[in-house]
XYZ file of C-alpha atoms in Angstrom:
109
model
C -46.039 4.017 44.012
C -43.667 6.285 45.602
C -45.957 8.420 47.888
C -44.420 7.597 51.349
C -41.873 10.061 49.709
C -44.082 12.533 49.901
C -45.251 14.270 52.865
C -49.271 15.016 53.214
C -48.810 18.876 53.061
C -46.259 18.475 49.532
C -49.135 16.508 48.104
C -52.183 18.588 48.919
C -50.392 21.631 47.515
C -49.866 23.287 51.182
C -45.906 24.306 52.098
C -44.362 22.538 54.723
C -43.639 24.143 57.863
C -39.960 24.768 57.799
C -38.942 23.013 54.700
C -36.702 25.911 53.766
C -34.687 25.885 57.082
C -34.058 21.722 56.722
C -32.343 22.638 53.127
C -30.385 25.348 54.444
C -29.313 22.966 57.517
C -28.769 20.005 55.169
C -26.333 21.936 52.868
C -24.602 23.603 55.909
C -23.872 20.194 57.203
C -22.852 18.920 53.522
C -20.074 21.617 53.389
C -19.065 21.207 56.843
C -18.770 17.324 56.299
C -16.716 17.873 53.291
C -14.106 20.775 54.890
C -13.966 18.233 57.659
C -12.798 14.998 55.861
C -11.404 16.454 52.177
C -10.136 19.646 52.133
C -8.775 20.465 55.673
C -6.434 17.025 55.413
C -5.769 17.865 52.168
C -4.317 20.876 52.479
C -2.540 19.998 56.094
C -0.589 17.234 53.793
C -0.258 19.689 51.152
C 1.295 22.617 53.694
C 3.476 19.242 54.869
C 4.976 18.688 51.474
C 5.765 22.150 50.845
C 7.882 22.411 54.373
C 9.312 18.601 53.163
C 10.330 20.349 50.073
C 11.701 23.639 51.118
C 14.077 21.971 53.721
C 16.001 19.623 51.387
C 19.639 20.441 51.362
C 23.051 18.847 50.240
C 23.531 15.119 52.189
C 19.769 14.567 53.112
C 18.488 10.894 51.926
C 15.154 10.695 50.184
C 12.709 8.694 48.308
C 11.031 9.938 45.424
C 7.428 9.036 44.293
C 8.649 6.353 41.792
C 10.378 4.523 44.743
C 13.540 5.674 43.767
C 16.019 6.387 46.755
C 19.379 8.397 46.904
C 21.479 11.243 48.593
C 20.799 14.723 47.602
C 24.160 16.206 46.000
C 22.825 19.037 44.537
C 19.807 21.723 45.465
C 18.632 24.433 43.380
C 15.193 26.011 42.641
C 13.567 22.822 41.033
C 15.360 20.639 40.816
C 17.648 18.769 42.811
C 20.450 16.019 41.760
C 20.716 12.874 42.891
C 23.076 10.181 43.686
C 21.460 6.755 43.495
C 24.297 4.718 43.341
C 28.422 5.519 43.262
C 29.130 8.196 40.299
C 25.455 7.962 38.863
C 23.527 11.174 39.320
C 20.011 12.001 38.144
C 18.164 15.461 37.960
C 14.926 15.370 39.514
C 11.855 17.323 40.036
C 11.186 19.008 43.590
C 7.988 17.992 44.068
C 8.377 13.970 43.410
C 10.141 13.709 46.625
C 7.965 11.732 48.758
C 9.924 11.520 51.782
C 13.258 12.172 53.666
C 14.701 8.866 55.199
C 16.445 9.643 58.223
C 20.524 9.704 57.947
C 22.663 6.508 57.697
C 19.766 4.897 55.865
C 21.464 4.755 52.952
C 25.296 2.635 53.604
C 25.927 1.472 50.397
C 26.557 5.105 48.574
């Protein structure tokens, strides 16, 4: 049912000629396919967050992962605070920081 599948040589019990080599070629070009489109992007956005992360200081205006946006009135190893409206202030996490806004974004605080 299936034997166009199978090559002549496979099926009389002979080894194909270079049958090894097309594995070894096939699973070179898997794991170059895969460092190609997941893991080099990956960690280039990765590297990218951690620089995002380790420049926040005292003023900047961000959005957080939730959607959440404010000015950044505290910094410390962590966690930073933030103002998201006049006189209310909440702690959060470093790395939920999504993005910096650029300054004057914000008016209304």
């Amino acid at each position: 049912m299936l034997d166009f599948f199978i090559s002549q040589a496979h099926a009389e019990g002979g080894a194909a000629a270079g049958g090894g080599i097309a594995q070894i070629v096939m699973l070179v070009g898997f794991v170059l396919i895969f460092y190609f489109l997941l893991w080099r992007p990956q960690s280039k956005r990765a590297k990218q967050h951690k620089q995002l992360i380790g420049n926040l200081d005292k003023g900047d205006e961000i959005v957080i992962g939730g959607g959440l946006v404010g000015r950044v009135t505290k910094v410390s190893d962590e966690f930073l605070t933030m103002e998201i409206a006049e006189g209310t202030e909440v702690n959060v996490q470093k790395n939920a920081v999504a993005a910096v806004l650029p300054k004057g974004t914000l008016k209304s605080l």
